[in-house]
Tab-separated table of C-alpha atoms in Angstrom:
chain	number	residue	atom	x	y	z
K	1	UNK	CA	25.928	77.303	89.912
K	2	UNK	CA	26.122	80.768	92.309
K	3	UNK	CA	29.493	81.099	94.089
K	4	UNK	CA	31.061	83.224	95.940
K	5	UNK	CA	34.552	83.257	96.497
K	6	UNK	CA	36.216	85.398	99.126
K	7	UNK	CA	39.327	86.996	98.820
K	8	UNK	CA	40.451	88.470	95.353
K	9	UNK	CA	44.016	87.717	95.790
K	10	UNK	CA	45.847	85.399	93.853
K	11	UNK	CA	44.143	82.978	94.234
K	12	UNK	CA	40.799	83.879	95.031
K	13	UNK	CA	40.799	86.387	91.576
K	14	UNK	CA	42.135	83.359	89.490
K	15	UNK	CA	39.264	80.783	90.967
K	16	UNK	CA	36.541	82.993	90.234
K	17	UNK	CA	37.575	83.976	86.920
K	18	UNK	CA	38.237	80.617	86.216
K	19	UNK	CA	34.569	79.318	87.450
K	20	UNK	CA	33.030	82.039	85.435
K	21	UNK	CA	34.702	81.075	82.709
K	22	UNK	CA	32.998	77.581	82.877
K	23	UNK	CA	29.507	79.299	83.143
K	24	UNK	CA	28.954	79.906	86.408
K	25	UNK	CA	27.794	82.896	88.093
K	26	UNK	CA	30.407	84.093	90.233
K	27	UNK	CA	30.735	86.963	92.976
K	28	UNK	CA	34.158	87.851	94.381
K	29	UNK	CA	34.252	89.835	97.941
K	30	UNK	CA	37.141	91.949	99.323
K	31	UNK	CA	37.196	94.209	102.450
K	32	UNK	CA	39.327	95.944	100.339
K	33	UNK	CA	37.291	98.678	99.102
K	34	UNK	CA	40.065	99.851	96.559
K	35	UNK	CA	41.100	96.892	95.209
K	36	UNK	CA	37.491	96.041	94.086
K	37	UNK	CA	36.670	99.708	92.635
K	38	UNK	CA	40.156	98.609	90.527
K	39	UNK	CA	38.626	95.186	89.736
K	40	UNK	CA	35.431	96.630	88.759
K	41	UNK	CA	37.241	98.955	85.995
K	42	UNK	CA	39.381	96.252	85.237
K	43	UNK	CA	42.204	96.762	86.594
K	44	UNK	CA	43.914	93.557	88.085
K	45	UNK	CA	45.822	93.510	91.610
K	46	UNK	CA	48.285	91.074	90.254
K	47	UNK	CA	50.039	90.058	87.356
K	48	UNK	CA	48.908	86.625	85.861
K	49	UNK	CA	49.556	85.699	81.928
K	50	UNK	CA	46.050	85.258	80.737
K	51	UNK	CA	44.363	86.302	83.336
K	52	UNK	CA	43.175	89.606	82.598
K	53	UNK	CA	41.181	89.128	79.631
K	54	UNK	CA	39.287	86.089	80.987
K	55	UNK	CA	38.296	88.729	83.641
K	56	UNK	CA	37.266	91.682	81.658
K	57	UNK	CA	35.634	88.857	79.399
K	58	UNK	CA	33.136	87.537	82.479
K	59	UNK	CA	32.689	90.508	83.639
K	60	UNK	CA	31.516	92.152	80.867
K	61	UNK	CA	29.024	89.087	80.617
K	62	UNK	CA	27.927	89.559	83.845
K	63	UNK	CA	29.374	86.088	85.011
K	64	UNK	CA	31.467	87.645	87.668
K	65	UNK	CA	31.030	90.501	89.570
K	66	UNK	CA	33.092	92.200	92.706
K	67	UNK	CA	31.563	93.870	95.921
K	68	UNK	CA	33.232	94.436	98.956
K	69	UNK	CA	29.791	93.214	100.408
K	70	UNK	CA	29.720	89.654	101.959
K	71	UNK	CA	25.947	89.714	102.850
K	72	UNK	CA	25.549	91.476	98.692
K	73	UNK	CA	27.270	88.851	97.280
K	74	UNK	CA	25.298	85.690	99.586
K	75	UNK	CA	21.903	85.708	97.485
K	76	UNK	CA	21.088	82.542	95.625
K	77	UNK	CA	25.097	81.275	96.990
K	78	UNK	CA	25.161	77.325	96.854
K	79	UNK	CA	29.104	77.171	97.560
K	80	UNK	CA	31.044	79.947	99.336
K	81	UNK	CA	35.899	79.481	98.918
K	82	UNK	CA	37.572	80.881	101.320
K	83	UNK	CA	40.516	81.974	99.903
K	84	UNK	CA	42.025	84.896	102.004
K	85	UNK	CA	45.337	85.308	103.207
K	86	UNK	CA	46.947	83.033	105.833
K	87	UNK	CA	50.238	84.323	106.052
K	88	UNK	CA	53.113	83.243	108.565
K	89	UNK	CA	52.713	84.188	112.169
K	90	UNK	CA	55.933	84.478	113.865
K	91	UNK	CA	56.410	81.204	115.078
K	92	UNK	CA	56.322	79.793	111.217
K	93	UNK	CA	52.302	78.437	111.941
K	94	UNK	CA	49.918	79.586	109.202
K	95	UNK	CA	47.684	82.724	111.089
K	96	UNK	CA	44.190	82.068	110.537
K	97	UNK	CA	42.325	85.635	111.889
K	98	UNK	CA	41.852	86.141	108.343
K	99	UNK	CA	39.982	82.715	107.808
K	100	UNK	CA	38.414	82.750	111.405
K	101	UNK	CA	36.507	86.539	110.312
K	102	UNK	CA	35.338	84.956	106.853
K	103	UNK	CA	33.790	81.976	108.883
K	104	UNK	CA	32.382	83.849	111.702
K	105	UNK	CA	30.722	86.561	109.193
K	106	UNK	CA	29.705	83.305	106.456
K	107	UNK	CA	27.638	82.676	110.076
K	108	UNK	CA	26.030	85.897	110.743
K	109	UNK	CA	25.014	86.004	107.312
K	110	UNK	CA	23.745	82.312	106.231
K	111	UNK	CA	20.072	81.474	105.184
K	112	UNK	CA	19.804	78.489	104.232
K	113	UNK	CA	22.322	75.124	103.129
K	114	UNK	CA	25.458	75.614	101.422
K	115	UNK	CA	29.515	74.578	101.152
K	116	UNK	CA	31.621	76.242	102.733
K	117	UNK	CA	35.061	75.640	100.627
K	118	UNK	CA	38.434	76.362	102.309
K	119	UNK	CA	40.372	77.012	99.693
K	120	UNK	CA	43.711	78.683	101.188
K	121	UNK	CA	46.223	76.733	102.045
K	122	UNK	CA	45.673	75.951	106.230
K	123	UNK	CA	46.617	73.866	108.728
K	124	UNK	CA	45.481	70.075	109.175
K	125	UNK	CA	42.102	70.394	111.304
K	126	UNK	CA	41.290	74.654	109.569
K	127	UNK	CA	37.883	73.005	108.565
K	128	UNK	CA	36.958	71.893	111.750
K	129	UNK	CA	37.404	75.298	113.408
K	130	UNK	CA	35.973	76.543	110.745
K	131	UNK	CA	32.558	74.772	111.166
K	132	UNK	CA	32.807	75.719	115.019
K	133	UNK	CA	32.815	78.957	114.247
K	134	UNK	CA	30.040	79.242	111.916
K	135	UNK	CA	27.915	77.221	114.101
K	136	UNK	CA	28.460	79.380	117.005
K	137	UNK	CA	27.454	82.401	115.048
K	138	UNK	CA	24.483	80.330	114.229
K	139	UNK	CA	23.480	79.110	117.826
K	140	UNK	CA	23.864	83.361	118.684
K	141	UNK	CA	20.755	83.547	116.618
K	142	UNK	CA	19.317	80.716	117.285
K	143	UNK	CA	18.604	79.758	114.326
K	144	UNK	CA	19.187	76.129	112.679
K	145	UNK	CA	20.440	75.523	109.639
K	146	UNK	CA	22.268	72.704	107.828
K	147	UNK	CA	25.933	73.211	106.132
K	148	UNK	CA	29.042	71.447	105.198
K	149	UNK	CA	32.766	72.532	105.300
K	150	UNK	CA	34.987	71.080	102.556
K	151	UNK	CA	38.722	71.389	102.167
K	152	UNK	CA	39.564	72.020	98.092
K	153	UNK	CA	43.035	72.990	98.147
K	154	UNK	CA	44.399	74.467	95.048
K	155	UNK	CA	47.768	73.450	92.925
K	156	UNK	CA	48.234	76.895	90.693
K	157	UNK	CA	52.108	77.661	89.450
K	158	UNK	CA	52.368	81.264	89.140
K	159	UNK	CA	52.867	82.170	85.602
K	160	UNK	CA	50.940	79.035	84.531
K	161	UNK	CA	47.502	79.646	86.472
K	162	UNK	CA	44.905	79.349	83.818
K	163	UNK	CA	46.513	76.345	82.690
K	164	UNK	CA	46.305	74.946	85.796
K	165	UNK	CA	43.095	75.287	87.102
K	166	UNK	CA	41.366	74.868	83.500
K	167	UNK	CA	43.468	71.641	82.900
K	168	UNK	CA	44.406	70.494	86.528
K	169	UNK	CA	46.336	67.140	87.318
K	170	UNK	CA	44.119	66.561	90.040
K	171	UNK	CA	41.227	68.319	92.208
K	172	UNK	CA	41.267	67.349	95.695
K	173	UNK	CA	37.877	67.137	97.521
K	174	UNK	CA	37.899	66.736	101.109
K	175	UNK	CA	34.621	65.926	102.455
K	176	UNK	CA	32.916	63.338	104.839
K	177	UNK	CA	29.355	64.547	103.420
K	178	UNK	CA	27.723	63.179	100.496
K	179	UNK	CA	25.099	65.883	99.660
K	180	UNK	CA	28.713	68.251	99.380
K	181	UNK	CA	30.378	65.843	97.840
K	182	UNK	CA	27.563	65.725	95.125
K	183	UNK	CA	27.661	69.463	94.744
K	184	UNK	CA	31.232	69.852	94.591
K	185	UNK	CA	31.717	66.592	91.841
K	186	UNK	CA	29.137	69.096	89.565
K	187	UNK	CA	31.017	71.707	89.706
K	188	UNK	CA	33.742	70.131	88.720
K	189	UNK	CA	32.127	68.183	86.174
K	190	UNK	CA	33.500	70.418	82.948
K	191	UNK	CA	37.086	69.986	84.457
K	192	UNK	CA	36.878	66.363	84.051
K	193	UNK	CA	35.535	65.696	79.906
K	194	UNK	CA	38.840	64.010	79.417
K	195	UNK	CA	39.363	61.768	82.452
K	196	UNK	CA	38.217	61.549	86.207
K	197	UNK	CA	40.672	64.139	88.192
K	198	UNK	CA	38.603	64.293	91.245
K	199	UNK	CA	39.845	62.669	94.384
K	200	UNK	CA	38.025	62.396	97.078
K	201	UNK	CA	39.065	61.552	100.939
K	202	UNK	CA	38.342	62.904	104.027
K	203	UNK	CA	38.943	66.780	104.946
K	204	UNK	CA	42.206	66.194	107.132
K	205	UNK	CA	43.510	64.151	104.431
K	206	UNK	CA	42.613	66.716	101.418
K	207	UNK	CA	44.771	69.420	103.949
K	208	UNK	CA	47.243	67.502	104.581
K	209	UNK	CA	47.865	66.780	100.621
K	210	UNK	CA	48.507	70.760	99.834
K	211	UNK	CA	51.043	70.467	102.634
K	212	UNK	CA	52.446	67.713	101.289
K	213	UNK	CA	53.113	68.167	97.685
K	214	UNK	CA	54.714	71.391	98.092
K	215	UNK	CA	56.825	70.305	100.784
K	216	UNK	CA	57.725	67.389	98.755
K	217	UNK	CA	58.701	69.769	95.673
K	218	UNK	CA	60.640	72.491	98.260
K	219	UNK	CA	62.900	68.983	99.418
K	220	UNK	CA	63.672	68.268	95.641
K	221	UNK	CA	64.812	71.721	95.085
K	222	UNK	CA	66.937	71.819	98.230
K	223	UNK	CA	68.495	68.101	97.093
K	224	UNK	CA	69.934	69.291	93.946
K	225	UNK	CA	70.907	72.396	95.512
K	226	UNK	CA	72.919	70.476	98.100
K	227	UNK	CA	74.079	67.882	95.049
K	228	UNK	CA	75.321	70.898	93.477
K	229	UNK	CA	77.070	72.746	95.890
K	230	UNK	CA	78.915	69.204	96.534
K	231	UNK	CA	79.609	68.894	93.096
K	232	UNK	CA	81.212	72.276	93.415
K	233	UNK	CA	83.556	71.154	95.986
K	234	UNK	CA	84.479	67.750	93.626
K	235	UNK	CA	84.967	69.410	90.013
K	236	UNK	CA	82.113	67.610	89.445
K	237	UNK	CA	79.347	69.633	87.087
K	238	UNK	CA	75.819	69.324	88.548
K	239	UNK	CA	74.252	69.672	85.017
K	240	UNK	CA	75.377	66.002	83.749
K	241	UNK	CA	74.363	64.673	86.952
K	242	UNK	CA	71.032	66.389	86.856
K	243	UNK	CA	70.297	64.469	83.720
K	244	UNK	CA	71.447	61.693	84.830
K	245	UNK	CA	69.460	61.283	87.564
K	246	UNK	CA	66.431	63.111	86.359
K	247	UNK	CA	66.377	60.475	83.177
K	248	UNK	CA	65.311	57.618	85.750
K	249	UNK	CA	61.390	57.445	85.664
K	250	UNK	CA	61.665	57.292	89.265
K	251	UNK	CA	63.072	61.123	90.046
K	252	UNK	CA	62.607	62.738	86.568
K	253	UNK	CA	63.223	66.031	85.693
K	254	UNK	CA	60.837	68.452	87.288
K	255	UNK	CA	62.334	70.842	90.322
K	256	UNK	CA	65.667	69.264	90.013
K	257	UNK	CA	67.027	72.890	88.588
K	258	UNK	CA	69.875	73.904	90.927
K	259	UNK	CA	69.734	77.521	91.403
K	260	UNK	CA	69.808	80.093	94.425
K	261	UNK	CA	66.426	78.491	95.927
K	262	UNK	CA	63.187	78.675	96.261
K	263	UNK	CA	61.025	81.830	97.023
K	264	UNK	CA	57.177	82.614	96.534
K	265	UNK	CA	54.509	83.065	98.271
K	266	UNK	CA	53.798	79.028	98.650
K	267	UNK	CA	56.916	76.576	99.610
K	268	UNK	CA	58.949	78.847	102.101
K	269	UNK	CA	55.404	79.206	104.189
K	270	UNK	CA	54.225	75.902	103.336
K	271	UNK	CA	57.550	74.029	104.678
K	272	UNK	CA	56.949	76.385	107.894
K	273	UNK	CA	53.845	75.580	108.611
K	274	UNK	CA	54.288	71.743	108.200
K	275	UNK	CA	57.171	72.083	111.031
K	276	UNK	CA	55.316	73.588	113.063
K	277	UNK	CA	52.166	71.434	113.191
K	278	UNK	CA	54.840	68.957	113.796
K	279	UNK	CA	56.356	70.356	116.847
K	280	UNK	CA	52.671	71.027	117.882
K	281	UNK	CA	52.251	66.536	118.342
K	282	UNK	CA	55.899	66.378	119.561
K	283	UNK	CA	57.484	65.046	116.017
K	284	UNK	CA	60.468	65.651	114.915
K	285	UNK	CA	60.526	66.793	111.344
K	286	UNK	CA	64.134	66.516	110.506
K	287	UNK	CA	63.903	66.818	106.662
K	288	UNK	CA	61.616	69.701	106.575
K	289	UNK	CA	63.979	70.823	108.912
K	290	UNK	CA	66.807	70.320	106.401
K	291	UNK	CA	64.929	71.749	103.433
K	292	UNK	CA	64.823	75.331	105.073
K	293	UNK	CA	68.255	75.358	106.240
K	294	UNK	CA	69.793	74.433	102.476
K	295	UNK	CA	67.302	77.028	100.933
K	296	UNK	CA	67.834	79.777	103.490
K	297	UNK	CA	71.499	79.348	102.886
K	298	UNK	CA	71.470	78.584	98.973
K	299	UNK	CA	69.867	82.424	98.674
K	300	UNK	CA	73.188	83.779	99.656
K	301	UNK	CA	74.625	81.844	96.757
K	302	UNK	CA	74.942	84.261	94.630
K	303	UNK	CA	76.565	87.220	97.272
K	304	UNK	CA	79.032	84.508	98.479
K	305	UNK	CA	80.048	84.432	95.523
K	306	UNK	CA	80.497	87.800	94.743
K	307	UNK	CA	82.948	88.315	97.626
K	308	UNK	CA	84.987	85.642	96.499
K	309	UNK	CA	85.511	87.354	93.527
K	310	UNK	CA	85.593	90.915	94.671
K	311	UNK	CA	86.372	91.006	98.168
K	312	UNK	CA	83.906	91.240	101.241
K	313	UNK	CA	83.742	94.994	100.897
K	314	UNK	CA	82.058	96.038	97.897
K	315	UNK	CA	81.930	99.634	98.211
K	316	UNK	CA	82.677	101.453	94.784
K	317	UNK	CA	81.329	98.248	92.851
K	318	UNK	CA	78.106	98.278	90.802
K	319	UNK	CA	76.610	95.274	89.883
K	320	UNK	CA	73.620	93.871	87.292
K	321	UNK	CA	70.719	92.091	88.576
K	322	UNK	CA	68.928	90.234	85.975
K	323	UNK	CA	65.368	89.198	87.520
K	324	UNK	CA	63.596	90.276	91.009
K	325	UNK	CA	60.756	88.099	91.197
K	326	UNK	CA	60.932	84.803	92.578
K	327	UNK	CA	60.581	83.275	89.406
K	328	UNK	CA	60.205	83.824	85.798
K	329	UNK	CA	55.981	84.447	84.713
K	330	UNK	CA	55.508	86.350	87.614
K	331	UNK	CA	55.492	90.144	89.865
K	332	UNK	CA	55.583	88.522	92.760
K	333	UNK	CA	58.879	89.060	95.042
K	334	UNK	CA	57.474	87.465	98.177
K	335	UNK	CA	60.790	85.534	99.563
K	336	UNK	CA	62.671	85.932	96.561
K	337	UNK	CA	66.551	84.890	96.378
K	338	UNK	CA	66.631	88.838	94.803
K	339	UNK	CA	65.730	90.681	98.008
K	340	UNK	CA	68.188	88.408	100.063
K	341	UNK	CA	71.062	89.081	97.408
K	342	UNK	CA	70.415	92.939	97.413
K	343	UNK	CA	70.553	93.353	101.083
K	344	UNK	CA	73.610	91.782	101.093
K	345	UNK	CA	75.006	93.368	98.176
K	346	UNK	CA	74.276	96.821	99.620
K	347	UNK	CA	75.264	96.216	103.009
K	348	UNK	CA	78.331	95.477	101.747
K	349	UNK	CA	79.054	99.063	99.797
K	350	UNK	CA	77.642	97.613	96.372
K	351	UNK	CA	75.925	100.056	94.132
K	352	UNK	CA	72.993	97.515	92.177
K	353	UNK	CA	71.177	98.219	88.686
K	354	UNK	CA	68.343	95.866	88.313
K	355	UNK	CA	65.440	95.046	85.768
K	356	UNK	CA	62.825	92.724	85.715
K	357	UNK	CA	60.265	92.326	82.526
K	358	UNK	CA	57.489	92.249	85.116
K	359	UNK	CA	58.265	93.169	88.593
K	360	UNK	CA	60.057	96.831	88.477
K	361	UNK	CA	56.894	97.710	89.770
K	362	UNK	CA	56.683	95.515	92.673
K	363	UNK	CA	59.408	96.137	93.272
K	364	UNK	CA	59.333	100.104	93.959
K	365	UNK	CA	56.455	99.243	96.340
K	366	UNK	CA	58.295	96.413	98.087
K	367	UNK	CA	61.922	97.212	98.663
K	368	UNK	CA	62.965	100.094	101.289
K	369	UNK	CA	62.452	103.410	100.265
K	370	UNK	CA	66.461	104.007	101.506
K	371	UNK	CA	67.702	101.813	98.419
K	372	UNK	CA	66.370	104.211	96.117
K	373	UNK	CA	66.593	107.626	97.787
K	374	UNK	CA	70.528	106.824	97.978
K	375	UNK	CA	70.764	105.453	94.487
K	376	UNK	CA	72.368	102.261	95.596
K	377	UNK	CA	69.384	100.634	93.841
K	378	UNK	CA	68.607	101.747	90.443
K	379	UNK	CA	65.773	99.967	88.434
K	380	UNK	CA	66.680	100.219	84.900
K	381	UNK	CA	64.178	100.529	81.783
K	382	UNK	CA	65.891	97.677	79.818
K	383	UNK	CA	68.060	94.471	80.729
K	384	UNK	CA	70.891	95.753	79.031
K	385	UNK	CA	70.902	99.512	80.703
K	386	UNK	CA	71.398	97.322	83.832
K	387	UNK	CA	74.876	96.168	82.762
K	388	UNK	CA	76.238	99.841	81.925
K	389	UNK	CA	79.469	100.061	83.402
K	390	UNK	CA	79.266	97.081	86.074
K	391	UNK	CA	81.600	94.627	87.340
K	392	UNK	CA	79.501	91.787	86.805
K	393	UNK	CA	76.234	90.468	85.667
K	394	UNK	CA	74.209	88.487	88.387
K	395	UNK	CA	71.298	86.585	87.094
K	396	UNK	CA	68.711	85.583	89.470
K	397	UNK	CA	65.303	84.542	87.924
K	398	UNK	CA	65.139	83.046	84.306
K	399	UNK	CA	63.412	85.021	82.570
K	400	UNK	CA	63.183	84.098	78.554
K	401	UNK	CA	64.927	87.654	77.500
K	402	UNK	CA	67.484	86.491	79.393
K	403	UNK	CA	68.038	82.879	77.997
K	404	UNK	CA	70.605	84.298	74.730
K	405	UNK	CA	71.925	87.188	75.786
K	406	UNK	CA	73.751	89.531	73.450
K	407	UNK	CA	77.196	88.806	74.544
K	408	UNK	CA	78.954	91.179	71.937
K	409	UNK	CA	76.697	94.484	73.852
K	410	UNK	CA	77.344	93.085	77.117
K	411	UNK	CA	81.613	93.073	76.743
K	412	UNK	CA	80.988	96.479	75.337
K	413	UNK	CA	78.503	97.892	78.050
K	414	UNK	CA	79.997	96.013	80.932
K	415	UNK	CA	83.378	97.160	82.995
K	416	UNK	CA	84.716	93.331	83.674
K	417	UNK	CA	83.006	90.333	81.805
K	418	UNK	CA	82.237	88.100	84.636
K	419	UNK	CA	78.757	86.593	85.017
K	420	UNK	CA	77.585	85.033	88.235
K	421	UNK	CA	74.892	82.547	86.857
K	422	UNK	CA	72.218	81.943	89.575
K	423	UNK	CA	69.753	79.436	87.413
K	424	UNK	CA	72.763	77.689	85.485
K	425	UNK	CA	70.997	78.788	82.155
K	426	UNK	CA	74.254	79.623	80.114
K	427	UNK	CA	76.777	77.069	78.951
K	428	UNK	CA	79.734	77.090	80.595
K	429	UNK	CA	82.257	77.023	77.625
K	430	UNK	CA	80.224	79.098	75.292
K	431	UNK	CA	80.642	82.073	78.012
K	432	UNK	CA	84.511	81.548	78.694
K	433	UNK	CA	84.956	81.220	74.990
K	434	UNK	CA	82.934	84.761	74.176
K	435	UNK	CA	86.158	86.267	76.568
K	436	UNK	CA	83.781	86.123	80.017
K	437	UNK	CA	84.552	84.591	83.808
K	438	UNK	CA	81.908	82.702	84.319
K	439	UNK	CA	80.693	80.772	87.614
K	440	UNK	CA	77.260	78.521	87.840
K	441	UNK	CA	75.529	76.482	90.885
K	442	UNK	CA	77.980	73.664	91.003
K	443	UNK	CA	79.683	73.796	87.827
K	444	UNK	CA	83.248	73.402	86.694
K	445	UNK	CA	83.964	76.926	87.395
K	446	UNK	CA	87.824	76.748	86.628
């Protein structure tokens, strides 16, 4: 088939790729006339494991091709995603200009019948203003012609993309048209060899769903964040009771990690957005409400923490950050526990070395300019130069380097032995025994 997909962020670069992969021939568009000169030599805007050879390798086979041309990249187009940005507007409600300009320009442009795809996340009812405003760009020329809007959310895990959208536990396919329906069921036809993943339901129903599941996986992570800062106050250690409850079929064990919450680009904006539409019909969503409160408080785990141990006024400590994106497999540092815990850290008098395997760069582009032109944020070339000299090693995303640490070079390198555990990845007794403090999310930290 001939797609277009719109928007070569994350996920817009990934759902090209991975259509081209399949056979199809794909044509990404960006207003951004940089990004897609970098995409053209091959040069990614985001880091993805996988994903850049499966790029070079369609483009090279002239599968899948960038322009920053909407009306180049419309010839012979059957389906066109949507997948720009729809970040958070100030009252927590998804903005939609971004959406809105891709619609309104789909209508200048259109010849003849095709699917329109929205494949950001939006708000319940997106598709319907979205086939309002390619029909009135139609009706200003005066011209008729026949097209669908479809809501085809997407369920990617940063770090495990690929995966994801080659092998996905569902596709969602919102649609109250047949003739899309058809089209869309073909092009997911090489998805499906195994078993039927492809549900279909109407298009408030398939928005609703993205909402949905990653509110529903934001309020597990808040749970046993709340379980564990209980157990904390009981002598109770959250990592027995995590098994036990994550051993009944019922809960199980995925997102019931306590840690220093959830960040990304995804949940945090997702759980906003579903409030809001809810205060929009006069409904009171207490639990969402709930879910943002724990996580916006379980980010200052880790600082709290801190001053316990050191005092409220850090000044002439130095401290070792292990991890800056929001999670391990990832650059991304959108909403991450890391930028919370450093502008705490530093506000307090704290001098921070970090390192990341994948972010450092991000991470210069992202975090104020003041942090490093002071030198109360240095980003270090290895994990271990972060810990040179500090009072104590804070770990904040779990990375795999960071899983069996060298405890021998850390008591050498390090000025006090006293990890601050963020993910609880390090046992408790093994740590105390190897001569370090140690303190985890709702351990026995005596």
């Amino acid at each position: 088939m001939n797609l277009t997909v719109i928007g070569t962020g994350y996920v817009g670069l990934v759902t090209g790729t991975c259509f081209a992969e399949m056979g199809n021939n794909v044509v990404c568009v960006d207003v951004d006339k940089s990004k897609v000169a970098d995409l053209k030599r091959g040069k990614l805007p985001i880091y993805e494991p996988g994903l850049d050879p499966l790029v070079l390798r369609n483009a090279e086979q002239e599968r899948l091709r960038f322009t920053s041309s909407l009306a180049e990249g419309m010839a012979k187009t059957e389906i066109f995603f949507i997948a720009v940005g729809t970040p958070p507007g100030e009252d927590g409600s998804a903005d939609l200009k971004y959406v809105q300009a891709v619609a309104r320009e789909i209508g200048q442009l259109l010849q003849g019948y095709a699917v329109i795809v929205d494949k950001s996340t939006v708000p319940v009812g997106t598709a319907e203003l979205v086939r309002k405003t390619i029909q009135d760009e139609l009706d200003k020329r005066a011209v008729e012609i026949s097209f669908d809007v479809v809501s085809n959310p997407e369920f990617l895990k940063e770090g495990a993309a690929i995966e994801d959208f080659m092998k996905p536990d569902r596709v969602v396919i919102g649609s109250d048209s047949d003739k899309a329906r058809e089209l869309m069921r073909q092009l997911y036809a090489p998805f499906n060899r195994n078993r039927e993943r492809t549900l279909f339901m109407g298009v408030r129903d398939a928005e609703m769903t993205k909402y949905a599941a990653n509110s529903m996986l934001a309020t597990k992570i808040s749970f046993i964040n709340e379980i564990a800062n209980l157990c904390g106050k009981l002598g109770v250690d959250v990592e027995n009771v995590r098994k036990g409850i994550g051993s009944d079929s019922r809960i199980g064990m995925s997102f019931i990690y306590p840690g220093c919450g959830y960040g990304g680009s995804c949940f945090p904006k997702d759980v906003q957005a579903l409030i809001r539409m809810a205060d929009e019909v006069d409904f009171e969503a207490g639990l969402l409400k709930a879910v943002e409160a724990r996580n916006n408080r379980q980010k200052g785990w880790i600082a709290a923490q801190v001053k316990r141990r050191f005092g409220n006024d850090l000044s002439g400590k130095t401290f070792g950050l292990w991890g800056l994106a929001f999670k391990p497999g990832t650059d991304d540092m959108r909403e991450a526990p890391a930028t919370v815990l450093l502008e705490e850290l530093l506000a307090a008098g704290a001098r921070v070395l970090a390192y990341d395997p994948v972010a450092m760069e991000t991470a210069r582009k992202e975090l104020p300019d003041a942090w490093f032109a002071s030198d109360a944020l240095v980003l270090t070339a290895h994990q271990y130069d972060a810990l040179q000299g500090v009072d104590a090693m804070l770990l904040v995303t779990e990375w795999k380097p960071f899983r069996n640490p060298d405890l021998d070079a850390m008591k050498r390198l390090m000025k006090q032995n006293v990890i601050i555990d963020g993910r609880n990845q390090y046992d408790p007794q093994l740590i105390r025994e190897a001569g370090f403090e140690y303190t985890g999310v709702g351990r026995r930290n005596d």
